Coordinates of C-alpha atoms in Angstrom, one line a residue:
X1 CA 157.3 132.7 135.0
X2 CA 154.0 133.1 132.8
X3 CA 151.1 132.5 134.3
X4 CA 148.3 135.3 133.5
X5 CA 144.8 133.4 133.4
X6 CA 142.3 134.9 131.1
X7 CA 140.6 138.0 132.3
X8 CA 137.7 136.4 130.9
X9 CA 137.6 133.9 133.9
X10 CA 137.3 136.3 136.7
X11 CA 134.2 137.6 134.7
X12 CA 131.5 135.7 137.2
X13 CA 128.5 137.3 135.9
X14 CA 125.2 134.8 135.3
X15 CA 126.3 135.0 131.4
X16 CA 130.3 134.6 131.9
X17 CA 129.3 131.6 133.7
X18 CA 127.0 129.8 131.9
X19 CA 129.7 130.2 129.1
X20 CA 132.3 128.5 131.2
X21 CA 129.7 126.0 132.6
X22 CA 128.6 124.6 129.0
X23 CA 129.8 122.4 126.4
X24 CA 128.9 123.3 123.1
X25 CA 128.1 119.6 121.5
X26 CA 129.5 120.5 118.2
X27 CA 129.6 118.0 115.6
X28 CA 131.5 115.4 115.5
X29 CA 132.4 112.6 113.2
X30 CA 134.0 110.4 115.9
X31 CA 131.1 108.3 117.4
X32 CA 130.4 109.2 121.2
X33 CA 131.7 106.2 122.1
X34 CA 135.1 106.6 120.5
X35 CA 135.5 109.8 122.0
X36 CA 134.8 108.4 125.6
X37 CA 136.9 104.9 125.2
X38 CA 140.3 107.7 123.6
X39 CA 139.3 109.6 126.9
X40 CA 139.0 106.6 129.5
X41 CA 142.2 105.2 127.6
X42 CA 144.5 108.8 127.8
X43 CA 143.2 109.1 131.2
X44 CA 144.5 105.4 132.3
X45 CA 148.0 106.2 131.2
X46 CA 148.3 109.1 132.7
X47 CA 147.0 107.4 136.5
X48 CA 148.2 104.5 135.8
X49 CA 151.6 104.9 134.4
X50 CA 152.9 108.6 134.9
X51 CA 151.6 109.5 138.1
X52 CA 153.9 109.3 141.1
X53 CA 152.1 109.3 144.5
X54 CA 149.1 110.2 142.6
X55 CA 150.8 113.4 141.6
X56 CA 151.8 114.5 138.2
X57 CA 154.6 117.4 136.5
X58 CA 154.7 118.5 133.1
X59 CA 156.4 116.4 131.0
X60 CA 158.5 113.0 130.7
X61 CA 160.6 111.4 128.5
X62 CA 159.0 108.3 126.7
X63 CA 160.7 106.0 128.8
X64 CA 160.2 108.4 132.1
X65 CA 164.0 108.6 132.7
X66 CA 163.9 112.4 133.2
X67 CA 160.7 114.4 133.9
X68 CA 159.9 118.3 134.5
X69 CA 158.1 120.9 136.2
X70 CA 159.2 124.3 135.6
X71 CA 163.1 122.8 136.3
X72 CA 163.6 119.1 136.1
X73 CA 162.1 117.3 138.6
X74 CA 163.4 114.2 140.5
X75 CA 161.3 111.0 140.4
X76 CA 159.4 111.3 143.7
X77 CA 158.6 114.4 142.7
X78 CA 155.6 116.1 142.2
X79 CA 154.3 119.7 140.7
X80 CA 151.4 122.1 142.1
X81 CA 152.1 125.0 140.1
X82 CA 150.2 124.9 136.5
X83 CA 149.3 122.9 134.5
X84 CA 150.7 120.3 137.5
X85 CA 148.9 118.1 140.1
X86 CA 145.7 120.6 141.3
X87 CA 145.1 121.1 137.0
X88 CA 144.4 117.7 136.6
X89 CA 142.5 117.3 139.5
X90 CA 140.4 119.7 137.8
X91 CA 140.4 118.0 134.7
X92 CA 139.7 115.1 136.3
X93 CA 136.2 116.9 138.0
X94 CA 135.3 118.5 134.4
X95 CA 135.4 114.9 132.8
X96 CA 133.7 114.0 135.9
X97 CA 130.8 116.2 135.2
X98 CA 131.0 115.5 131.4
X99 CA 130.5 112.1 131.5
X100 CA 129.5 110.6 134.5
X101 CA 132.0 108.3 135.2
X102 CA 132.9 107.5 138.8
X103 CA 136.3 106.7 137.5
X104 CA 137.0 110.6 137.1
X105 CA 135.6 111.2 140.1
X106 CA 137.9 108.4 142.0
X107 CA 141.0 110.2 139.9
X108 CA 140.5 113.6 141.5
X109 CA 139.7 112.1 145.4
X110 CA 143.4 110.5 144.7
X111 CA 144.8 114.3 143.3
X112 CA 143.2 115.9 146.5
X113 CA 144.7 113.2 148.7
X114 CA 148.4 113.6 147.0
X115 CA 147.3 117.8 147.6
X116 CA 146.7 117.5 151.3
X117 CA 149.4 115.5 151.9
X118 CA 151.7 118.3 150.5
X119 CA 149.6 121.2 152.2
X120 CA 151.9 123.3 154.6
X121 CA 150.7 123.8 157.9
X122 CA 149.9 127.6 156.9
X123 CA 147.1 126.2 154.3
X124 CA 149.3 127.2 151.3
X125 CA 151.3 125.4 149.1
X126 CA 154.8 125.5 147.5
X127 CA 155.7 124.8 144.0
X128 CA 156.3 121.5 144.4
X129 CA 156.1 118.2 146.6
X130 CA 158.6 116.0 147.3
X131 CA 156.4 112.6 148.1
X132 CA 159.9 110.8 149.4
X133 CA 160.2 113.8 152.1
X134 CA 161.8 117.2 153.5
X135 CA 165.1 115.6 153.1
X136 CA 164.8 114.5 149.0
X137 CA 163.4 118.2 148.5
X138 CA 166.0 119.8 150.7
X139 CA 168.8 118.0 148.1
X140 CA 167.0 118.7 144.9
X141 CA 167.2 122.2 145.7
X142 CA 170.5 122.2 146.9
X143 CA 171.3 120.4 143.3
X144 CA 168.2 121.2 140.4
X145 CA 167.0 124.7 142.3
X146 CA 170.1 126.5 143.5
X147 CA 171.9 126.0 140.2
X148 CA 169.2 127.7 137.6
X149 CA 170.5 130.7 136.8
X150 CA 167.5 132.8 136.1
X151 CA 165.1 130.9 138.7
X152 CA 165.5 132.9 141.2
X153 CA 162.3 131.8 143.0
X154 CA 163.6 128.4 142.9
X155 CA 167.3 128.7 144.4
X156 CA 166.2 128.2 148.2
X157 CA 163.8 125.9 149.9
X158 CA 161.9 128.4 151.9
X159 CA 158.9 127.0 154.0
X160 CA 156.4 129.1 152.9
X161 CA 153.9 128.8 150.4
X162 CA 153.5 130.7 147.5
X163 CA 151.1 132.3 145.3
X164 CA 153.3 132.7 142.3
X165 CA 151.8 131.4 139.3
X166 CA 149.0 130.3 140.5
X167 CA 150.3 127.7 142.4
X168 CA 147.7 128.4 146.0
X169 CA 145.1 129.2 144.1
X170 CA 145.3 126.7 141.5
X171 CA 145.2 124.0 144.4
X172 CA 142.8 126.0 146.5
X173 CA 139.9 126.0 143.7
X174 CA 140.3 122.5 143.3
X175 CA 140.0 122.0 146.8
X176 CA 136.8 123.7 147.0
X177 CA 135.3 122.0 143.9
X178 CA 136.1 118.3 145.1
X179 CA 134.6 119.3 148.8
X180 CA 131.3 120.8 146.7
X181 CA 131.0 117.4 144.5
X182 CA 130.1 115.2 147.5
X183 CA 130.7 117.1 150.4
X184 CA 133.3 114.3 151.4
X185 CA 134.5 115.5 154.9
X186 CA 138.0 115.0 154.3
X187 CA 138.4 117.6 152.3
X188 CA 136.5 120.0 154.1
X189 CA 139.4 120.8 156.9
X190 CA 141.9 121.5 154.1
X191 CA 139.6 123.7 152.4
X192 CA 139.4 125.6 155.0
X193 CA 143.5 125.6 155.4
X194 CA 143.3 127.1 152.0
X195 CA 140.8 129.6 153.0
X196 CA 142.7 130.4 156.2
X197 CA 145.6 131.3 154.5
X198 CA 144.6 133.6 151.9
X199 CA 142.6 136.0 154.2
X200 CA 145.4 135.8 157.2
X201 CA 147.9 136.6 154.1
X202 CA 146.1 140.0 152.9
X203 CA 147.6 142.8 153.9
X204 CA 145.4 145.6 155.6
X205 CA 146.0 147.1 152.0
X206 CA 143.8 144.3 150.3
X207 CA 147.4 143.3 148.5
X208 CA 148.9 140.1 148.9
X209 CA 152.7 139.3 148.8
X210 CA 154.2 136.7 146.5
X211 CA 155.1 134.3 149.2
X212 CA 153.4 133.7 153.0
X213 CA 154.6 133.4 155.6
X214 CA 156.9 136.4 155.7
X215 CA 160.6 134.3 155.0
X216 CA 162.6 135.0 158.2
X217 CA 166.1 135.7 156.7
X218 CA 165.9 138.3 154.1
X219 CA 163.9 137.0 151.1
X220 CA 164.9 135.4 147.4
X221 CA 167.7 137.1 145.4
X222 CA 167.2 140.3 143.7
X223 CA 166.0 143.0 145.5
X224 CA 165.8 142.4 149.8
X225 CA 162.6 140.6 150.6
X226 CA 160.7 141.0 147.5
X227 CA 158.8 137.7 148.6
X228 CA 156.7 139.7 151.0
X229 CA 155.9 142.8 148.6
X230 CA 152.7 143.3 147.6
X231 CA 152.8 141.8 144.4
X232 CA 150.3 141.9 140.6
X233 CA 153.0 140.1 139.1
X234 CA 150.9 136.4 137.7
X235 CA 147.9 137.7 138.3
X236 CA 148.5 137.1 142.8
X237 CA 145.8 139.3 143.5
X238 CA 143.3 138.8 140.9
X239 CA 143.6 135.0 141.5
X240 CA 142.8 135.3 145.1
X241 CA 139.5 137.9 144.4
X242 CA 138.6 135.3 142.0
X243 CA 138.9 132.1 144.4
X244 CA 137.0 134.7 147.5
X245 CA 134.4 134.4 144.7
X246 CA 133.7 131.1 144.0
X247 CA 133.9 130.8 148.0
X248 CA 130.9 133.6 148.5
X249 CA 129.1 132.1 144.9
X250 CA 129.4 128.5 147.0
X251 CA 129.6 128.4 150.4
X252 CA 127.1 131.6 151.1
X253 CA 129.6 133.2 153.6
X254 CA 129.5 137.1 153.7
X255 CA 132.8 137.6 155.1
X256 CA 134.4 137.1 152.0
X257 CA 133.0 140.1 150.9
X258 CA 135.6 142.5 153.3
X259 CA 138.6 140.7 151.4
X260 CA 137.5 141.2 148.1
X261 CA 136.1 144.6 148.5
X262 CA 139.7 145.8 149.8
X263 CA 141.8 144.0 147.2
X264 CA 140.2 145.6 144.8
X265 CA 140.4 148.8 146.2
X266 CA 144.6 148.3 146.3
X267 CA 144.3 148.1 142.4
X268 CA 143.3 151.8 142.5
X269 CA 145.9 153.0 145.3
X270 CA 148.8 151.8 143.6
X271 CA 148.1 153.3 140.4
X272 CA 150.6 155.6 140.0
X273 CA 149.4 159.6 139.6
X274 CA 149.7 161.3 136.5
X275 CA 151.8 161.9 134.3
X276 CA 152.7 158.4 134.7
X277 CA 149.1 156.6 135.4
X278 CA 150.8 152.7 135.5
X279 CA 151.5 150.4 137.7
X280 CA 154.6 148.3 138.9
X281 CA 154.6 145.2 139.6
X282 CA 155.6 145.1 142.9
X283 CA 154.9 147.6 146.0
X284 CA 156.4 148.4 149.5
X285 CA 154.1 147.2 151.8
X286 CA 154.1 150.2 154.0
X287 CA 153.6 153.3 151.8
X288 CA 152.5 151.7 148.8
X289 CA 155.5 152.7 146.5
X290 CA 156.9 151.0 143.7
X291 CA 159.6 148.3 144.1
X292 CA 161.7 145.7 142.3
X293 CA 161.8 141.8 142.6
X294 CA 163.8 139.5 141.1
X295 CA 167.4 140.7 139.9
X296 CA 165.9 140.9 136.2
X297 CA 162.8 143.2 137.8
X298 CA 164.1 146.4 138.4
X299 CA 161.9 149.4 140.3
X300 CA 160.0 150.6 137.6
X301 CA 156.3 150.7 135.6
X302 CA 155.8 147.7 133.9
X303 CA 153.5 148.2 130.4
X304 CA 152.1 144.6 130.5
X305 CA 151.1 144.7 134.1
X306 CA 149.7 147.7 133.3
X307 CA 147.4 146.6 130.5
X308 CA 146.3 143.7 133.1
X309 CA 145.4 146.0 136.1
X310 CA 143.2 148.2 133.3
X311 CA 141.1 144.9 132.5
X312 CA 141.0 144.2 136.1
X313 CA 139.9 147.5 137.0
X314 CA 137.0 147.0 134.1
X315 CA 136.2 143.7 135.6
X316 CA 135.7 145.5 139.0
X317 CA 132.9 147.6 137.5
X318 CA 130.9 144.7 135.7
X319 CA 131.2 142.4 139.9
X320 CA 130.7 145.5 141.4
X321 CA 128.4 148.3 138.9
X322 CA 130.7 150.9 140.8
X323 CA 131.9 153.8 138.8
X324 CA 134.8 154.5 140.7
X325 CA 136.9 151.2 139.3
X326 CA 136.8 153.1 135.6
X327 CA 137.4 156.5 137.0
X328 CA 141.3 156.5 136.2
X329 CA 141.2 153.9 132.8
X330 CA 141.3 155.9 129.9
X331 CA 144.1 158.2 132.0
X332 CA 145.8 154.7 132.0
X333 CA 145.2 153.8 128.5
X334 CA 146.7 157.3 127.2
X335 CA 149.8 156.6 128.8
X336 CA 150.1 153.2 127.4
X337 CA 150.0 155.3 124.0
X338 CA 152.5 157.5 125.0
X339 CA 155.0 155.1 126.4
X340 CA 154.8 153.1 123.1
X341 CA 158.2 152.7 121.6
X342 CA 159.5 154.2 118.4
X343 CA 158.8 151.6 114.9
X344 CA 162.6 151.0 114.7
X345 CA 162.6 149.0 117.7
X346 CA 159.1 147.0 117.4
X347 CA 159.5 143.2 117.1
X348 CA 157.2 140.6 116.0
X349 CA 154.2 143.3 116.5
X350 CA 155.2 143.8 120.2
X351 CA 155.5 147.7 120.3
X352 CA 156.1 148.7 124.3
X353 CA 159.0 147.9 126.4
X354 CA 158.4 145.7 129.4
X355 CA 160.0 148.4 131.8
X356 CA 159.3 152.3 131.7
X357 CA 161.8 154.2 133.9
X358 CA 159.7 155.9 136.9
X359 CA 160.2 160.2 136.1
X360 CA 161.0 160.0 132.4
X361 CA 158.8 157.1 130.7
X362 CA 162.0 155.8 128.7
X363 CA 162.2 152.2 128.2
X364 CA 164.5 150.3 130.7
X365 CA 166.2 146.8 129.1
X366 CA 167.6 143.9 131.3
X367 CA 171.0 142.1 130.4
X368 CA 173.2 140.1 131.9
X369 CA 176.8 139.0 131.7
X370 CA 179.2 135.7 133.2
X371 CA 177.5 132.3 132.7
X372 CA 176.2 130.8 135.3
X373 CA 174.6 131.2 138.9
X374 CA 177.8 131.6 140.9
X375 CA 179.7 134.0 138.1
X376 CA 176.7 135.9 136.3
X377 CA 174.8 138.5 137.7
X378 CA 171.8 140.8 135.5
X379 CA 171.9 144.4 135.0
X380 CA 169.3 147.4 133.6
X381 CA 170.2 150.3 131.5
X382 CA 168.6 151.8 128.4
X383 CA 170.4 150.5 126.0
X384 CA 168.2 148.2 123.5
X385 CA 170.8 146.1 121.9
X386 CA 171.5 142.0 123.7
X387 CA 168.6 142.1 126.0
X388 CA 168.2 138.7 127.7
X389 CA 165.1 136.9 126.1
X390 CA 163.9 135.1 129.0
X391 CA 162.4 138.2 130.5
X392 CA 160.4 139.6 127.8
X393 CA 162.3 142.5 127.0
X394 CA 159.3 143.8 124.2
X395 CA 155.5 143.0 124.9
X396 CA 152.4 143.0 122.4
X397 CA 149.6 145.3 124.5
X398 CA 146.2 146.0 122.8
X399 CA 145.8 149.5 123.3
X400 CA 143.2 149.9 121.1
X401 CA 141.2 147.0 122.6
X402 CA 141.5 148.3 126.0
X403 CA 140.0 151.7 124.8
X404 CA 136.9 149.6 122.9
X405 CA 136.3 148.0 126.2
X406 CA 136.6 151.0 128.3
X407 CA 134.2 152.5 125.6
X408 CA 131.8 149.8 125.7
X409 CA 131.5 149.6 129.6
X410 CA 131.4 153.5 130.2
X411 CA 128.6 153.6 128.3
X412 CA 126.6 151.5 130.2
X413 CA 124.5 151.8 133.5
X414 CA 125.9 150.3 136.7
X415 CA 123.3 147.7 136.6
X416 CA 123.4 146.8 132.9
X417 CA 127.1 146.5 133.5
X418 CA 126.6 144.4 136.7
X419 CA 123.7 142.6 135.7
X420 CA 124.0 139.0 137.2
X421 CA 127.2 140.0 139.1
X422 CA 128.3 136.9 141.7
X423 CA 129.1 139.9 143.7
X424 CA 125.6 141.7 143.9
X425 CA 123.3 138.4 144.1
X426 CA 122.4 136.4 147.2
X427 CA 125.2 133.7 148.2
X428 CA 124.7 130.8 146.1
X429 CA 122.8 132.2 143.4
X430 CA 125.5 131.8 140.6
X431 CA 126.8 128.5 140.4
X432 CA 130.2 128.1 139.9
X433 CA 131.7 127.0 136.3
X434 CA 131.1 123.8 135.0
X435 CA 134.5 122.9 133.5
X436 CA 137.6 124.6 134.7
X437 CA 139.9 123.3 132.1
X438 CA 138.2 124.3 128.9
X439 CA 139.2 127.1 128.9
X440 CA 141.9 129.4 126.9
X441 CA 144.7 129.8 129.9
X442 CA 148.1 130.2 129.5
X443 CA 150.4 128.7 131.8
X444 CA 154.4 128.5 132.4
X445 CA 155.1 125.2 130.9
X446 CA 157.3 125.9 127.9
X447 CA 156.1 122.5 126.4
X448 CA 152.6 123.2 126.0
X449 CA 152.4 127.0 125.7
X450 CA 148.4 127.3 126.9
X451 CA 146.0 124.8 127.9
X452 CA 143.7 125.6 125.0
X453 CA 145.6 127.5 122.2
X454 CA 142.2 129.3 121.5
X455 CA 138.9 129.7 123.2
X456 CA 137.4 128.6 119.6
X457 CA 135.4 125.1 119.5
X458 CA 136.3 122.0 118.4
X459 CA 135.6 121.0 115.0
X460 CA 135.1 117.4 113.7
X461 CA 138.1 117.0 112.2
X462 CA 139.8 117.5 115.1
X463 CA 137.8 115.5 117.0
X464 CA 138.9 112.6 115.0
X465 CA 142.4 113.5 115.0
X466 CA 142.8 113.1 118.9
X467 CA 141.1 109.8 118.8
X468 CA 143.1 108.5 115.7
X469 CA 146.1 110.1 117.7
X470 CA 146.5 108.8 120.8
X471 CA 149.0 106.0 120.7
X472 CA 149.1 102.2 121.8
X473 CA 150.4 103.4 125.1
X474 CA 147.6 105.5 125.8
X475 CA 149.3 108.9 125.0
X476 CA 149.2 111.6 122.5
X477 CA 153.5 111.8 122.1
X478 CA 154.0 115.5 122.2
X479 CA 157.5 117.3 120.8
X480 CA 159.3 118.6 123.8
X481 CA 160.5 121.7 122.9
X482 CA 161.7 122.6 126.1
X483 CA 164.8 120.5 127.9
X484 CA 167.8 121.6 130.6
X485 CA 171.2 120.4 131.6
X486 CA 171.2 117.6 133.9
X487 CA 172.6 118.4 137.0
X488 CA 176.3 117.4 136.9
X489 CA 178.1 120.1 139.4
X490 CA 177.6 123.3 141.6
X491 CA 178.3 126.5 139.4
X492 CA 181.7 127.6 139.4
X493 CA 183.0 131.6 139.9
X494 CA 185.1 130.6 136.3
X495 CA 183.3 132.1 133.1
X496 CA 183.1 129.7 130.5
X497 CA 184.0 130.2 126.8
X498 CA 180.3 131.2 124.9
X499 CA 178.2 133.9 124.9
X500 CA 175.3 133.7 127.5
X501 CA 174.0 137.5 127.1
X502 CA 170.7 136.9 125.3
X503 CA 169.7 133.1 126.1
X504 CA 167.4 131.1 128.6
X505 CA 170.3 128.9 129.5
X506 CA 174.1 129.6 130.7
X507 CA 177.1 126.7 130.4
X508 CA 176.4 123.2 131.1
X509 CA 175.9 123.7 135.2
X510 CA 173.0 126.0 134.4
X511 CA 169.3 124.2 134.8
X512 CA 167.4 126.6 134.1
X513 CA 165.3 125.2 130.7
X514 CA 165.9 126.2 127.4
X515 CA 163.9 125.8 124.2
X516 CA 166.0 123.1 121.6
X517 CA 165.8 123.3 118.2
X518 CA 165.9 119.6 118.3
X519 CA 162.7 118.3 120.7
X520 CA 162.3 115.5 121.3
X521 CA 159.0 113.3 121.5
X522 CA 157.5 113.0 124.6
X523 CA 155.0 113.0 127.4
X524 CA 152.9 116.5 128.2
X525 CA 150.9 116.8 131.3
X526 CA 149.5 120.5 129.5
X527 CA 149.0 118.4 126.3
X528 CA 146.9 116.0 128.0
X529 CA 145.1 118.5 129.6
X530 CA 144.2 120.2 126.5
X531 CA 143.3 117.9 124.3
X532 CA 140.9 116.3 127.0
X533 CA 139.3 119.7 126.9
X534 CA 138.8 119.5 123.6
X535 CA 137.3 115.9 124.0
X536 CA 134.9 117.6 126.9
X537 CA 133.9 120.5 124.6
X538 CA 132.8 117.7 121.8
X539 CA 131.0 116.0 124.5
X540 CA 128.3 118.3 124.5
X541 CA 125.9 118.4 127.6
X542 CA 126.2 114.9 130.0

């Protein structure tokens, strides 16, 4: 699972949002007109044609045979988690408010109505929708979900919701965006589902666990329960402070402030004292101490998570002007020098381990052995050699630009660093973004990588290459570099012949995806997405 927004977007000062909230209007050779009819005509398809029960996953074969999410998805099927149904319901707002068009606007009213269908009764919402029923989802996972190996998350139909990925939140910000746009009173009672459920799921620590409610019978695989730890991992907690915040930006309500104040205030009890100054990615709920997750995730200080919380933490100060959110960062910094790994085992510029063993601050490498679901199982030890890819064994952190930012902000004021802070002004004095879409983000979907591959503008070549692009179906055909088995049969306890130690994928019962050399051409939700951001951007100002 990827997930990890941009820091940038949590940033909700008067300047960070006006960034977010414009397009630029760059030049563009393509007519205005062109751009809008490649728009009206991409956006057709994609209602028209791919969308089932106004719903949408990730990507589809040509002939829309076999679709995915994050696992392949069966044909009533729809996605929440990123860049799935809620995404383009936000797209469909930014084109909205780029154009005009009540078209866009009639689009997102159908995503919100696919959205509340699929909300649970505790406001939340899982991965995925079925729109045929409990009974088609209760068979895919029994077929698709139990059988992917590594998807641990996905190998039980649990009726909770969950904030992994940004799945809640995802669909939560869209719900509050489509109830600001008209104030359409359907949408209001769902909204406040949404809002419902993430304030009754805080802990009293200001954490938030990965999944809500607490699963009854002993949590996912992997360590017991890890559903219900407080959880950093996908950025849970600094999604949720950033949806409080576009509630108190929009809907003037003080008592958001409480939520946000304490979940921020978590990020600085579960750093970990010196001489280790990190964080894990996962805590006990009671006394705040480390613990594992998945079978892959062992108890330990995670460098990449780490880097994330320090950024948060310098977020913190530019909401909040308060001092105390920096106090410990360069202490956290230093050890992410420290912990970096010696040059013979740097990779592709990625220079720290994923996993630092809690007492020593040596590296900690996942493996695994067998070949499937029912015969493999993972395993953590300190040898380097035949880690499993799919975890992200090495990571790239920017140490040094975690130091020029702590530099740069320490040197400030409180009230130059907060100046125009959603935080410190009245309720409803910053506006929320704009556009939601155009932005850098990455997101899991191995197909489209990020739904902007930079946050750089769009040039007027470009601009005429997605109009001249699209094709006579109304699509941009993608290369679909990421495929899985078809379900045939359960797992079996026999080890088959191959070597499964370092891939995504296991034998031919494994469904968990795996890149192909060989993609094929294809249908991307994420491309879609993107490159109508791009069109937006070129837009300029409606």
């Amino acid at each position: 699972m990827i997930p990890n927004l941009s820091r940038r977007g949590l940033l909700l000062t008067a300047a960070a949002t006006g960034l977010m909230g414009a397009a630029p209007g760059l030049a563009r050779a393509a007519d205005r007109s062109a751009i809008l009819a490649t728009m009206k005509r991409a956006t057709r398809f994609m209602t028209d044609t791919v969308a089932v029960g106004d719903g949408y996953v990730w990507s589809y074969t040509p002939d829309l045979s076999r679709r995915w999410g994050e696992l392949e998805a069966s044909p009533t099927m729809i996605w929440v988690q990123p860049p799935g149904t809620a995404t383009m319901g936000n797209l469909f707002l930014d084109a909205y408010h780029a154009t005009g068009d009540e078209d866009y606007y009639a689009s997102a009213t159908r995503v919100a109505d696919a959205l509340v269908r699929g909300q649970l009764p505790s406001g939340g919402w899982n991965y995925v929708i079925d729109t045929a029923g409990e009974a088609s989802l209760d068979r895919w996972y029994d077929t698709f979900g139990k059988n992917a190996w590594r998807m641990e998350e996905f190998q039980h139909h649990y009726p909770n919701a969950t904030f992994d990925d940004v799945t809640t939140q995802d669909a939560a910000n869209f719900m509050l965006r489509i109830w600001l746009e008209k104030r359409d009173a359907r949408y209001r009672g769902p909204l406040d589902k949404a809002i419902g459920f993430v304030l009754e799921s805080q802990y009293p620590s200001g954490g938030w666990p990965q999944r809500y409610p607490r699963v009854p019978d002993g949590g996912l695989h992997g360590n017991a329960d890890y559903s219900g730890y407080i959880t950093f991992n996908d950025d849970v907690s600094a999604e949720n402070i950033k949806f409080l915040t576009f509630c108190y930006q929009s809907l003037g309500e003080r008592r958001f402030l409480d939520p946000i104040r304490r979940a921020m205030d978590c990020f600085i009890a579960t750093q970990q004292p010196s001489p280790q100054p990190g964080w894990a990615m996962q805590y006990e709920v009671g006394d705040l101490e480390p613990a594992g997750a998945r079978s892959y995730e062992p108890r330990a200080l995670a460098t990449h998570g780490t880097a994330g919380n320090l950024d948060q933490l310098m977020d913190f100060y530019v909401l909040t002007g308060e001092r105390k959110y920096l106090a410990r960062v360069e202490e956290g910094i230093d050890w992410l020098e420290a912990v970096t790994l010696p040059e013979l085992l740097w990779r592709d510029g990625k220079k720290h381990s994923t996993y630092v063993e809690i007492g020593t601050n040596e590296p900690l490498w996942v493996h695994r052995r067998g070949s499937n679901v029912a015969n493999g199982e993972y395993y953590v030890n300190k040898d380097p050699r035949d880690i499993v890819v799919h975890t992200g064994g090495l990571r790239s952190i920017d140490v040094a630009g975690l130091r020029a930012r702590y530099a740069e902000l320490a040197a400030k004021t409180s009230a130059q660093a907060s100046a125009g802070s959603a935080l410190l002004a009245e309720p409803g004095a910053v506006a929320l973004p704009r556009y939601f879409t155009t932005q850098a983000r990455r997101v899991s979907d191995l197909n489209s990588g990020s739904l902007r591959a930079t946050a750089s503008r769009t040039s007027a070549e470009r601009v005429d290459t997605l109009v001249a692009e699209l094709n006579a179906e109304g699509y941009w055909p993608s290369l679909l570099a990421s495929t899985s088995n078809p379900y045939v049969a359960d797992s079996t306890g026999t080890v088959a012949l191959g070597e499964f130690r370092i891939t995504r994928v296991g034998d031919a019962s494994d469904t968990s995806p795996w890149l192909t050399d060989f993609p094929q051409e294809g249908i991307s939700t994420g491309v879609y997405i993107h490159n109508m951001g791009e069109l937006i951007e070129a837009l300029g100002p409606a």
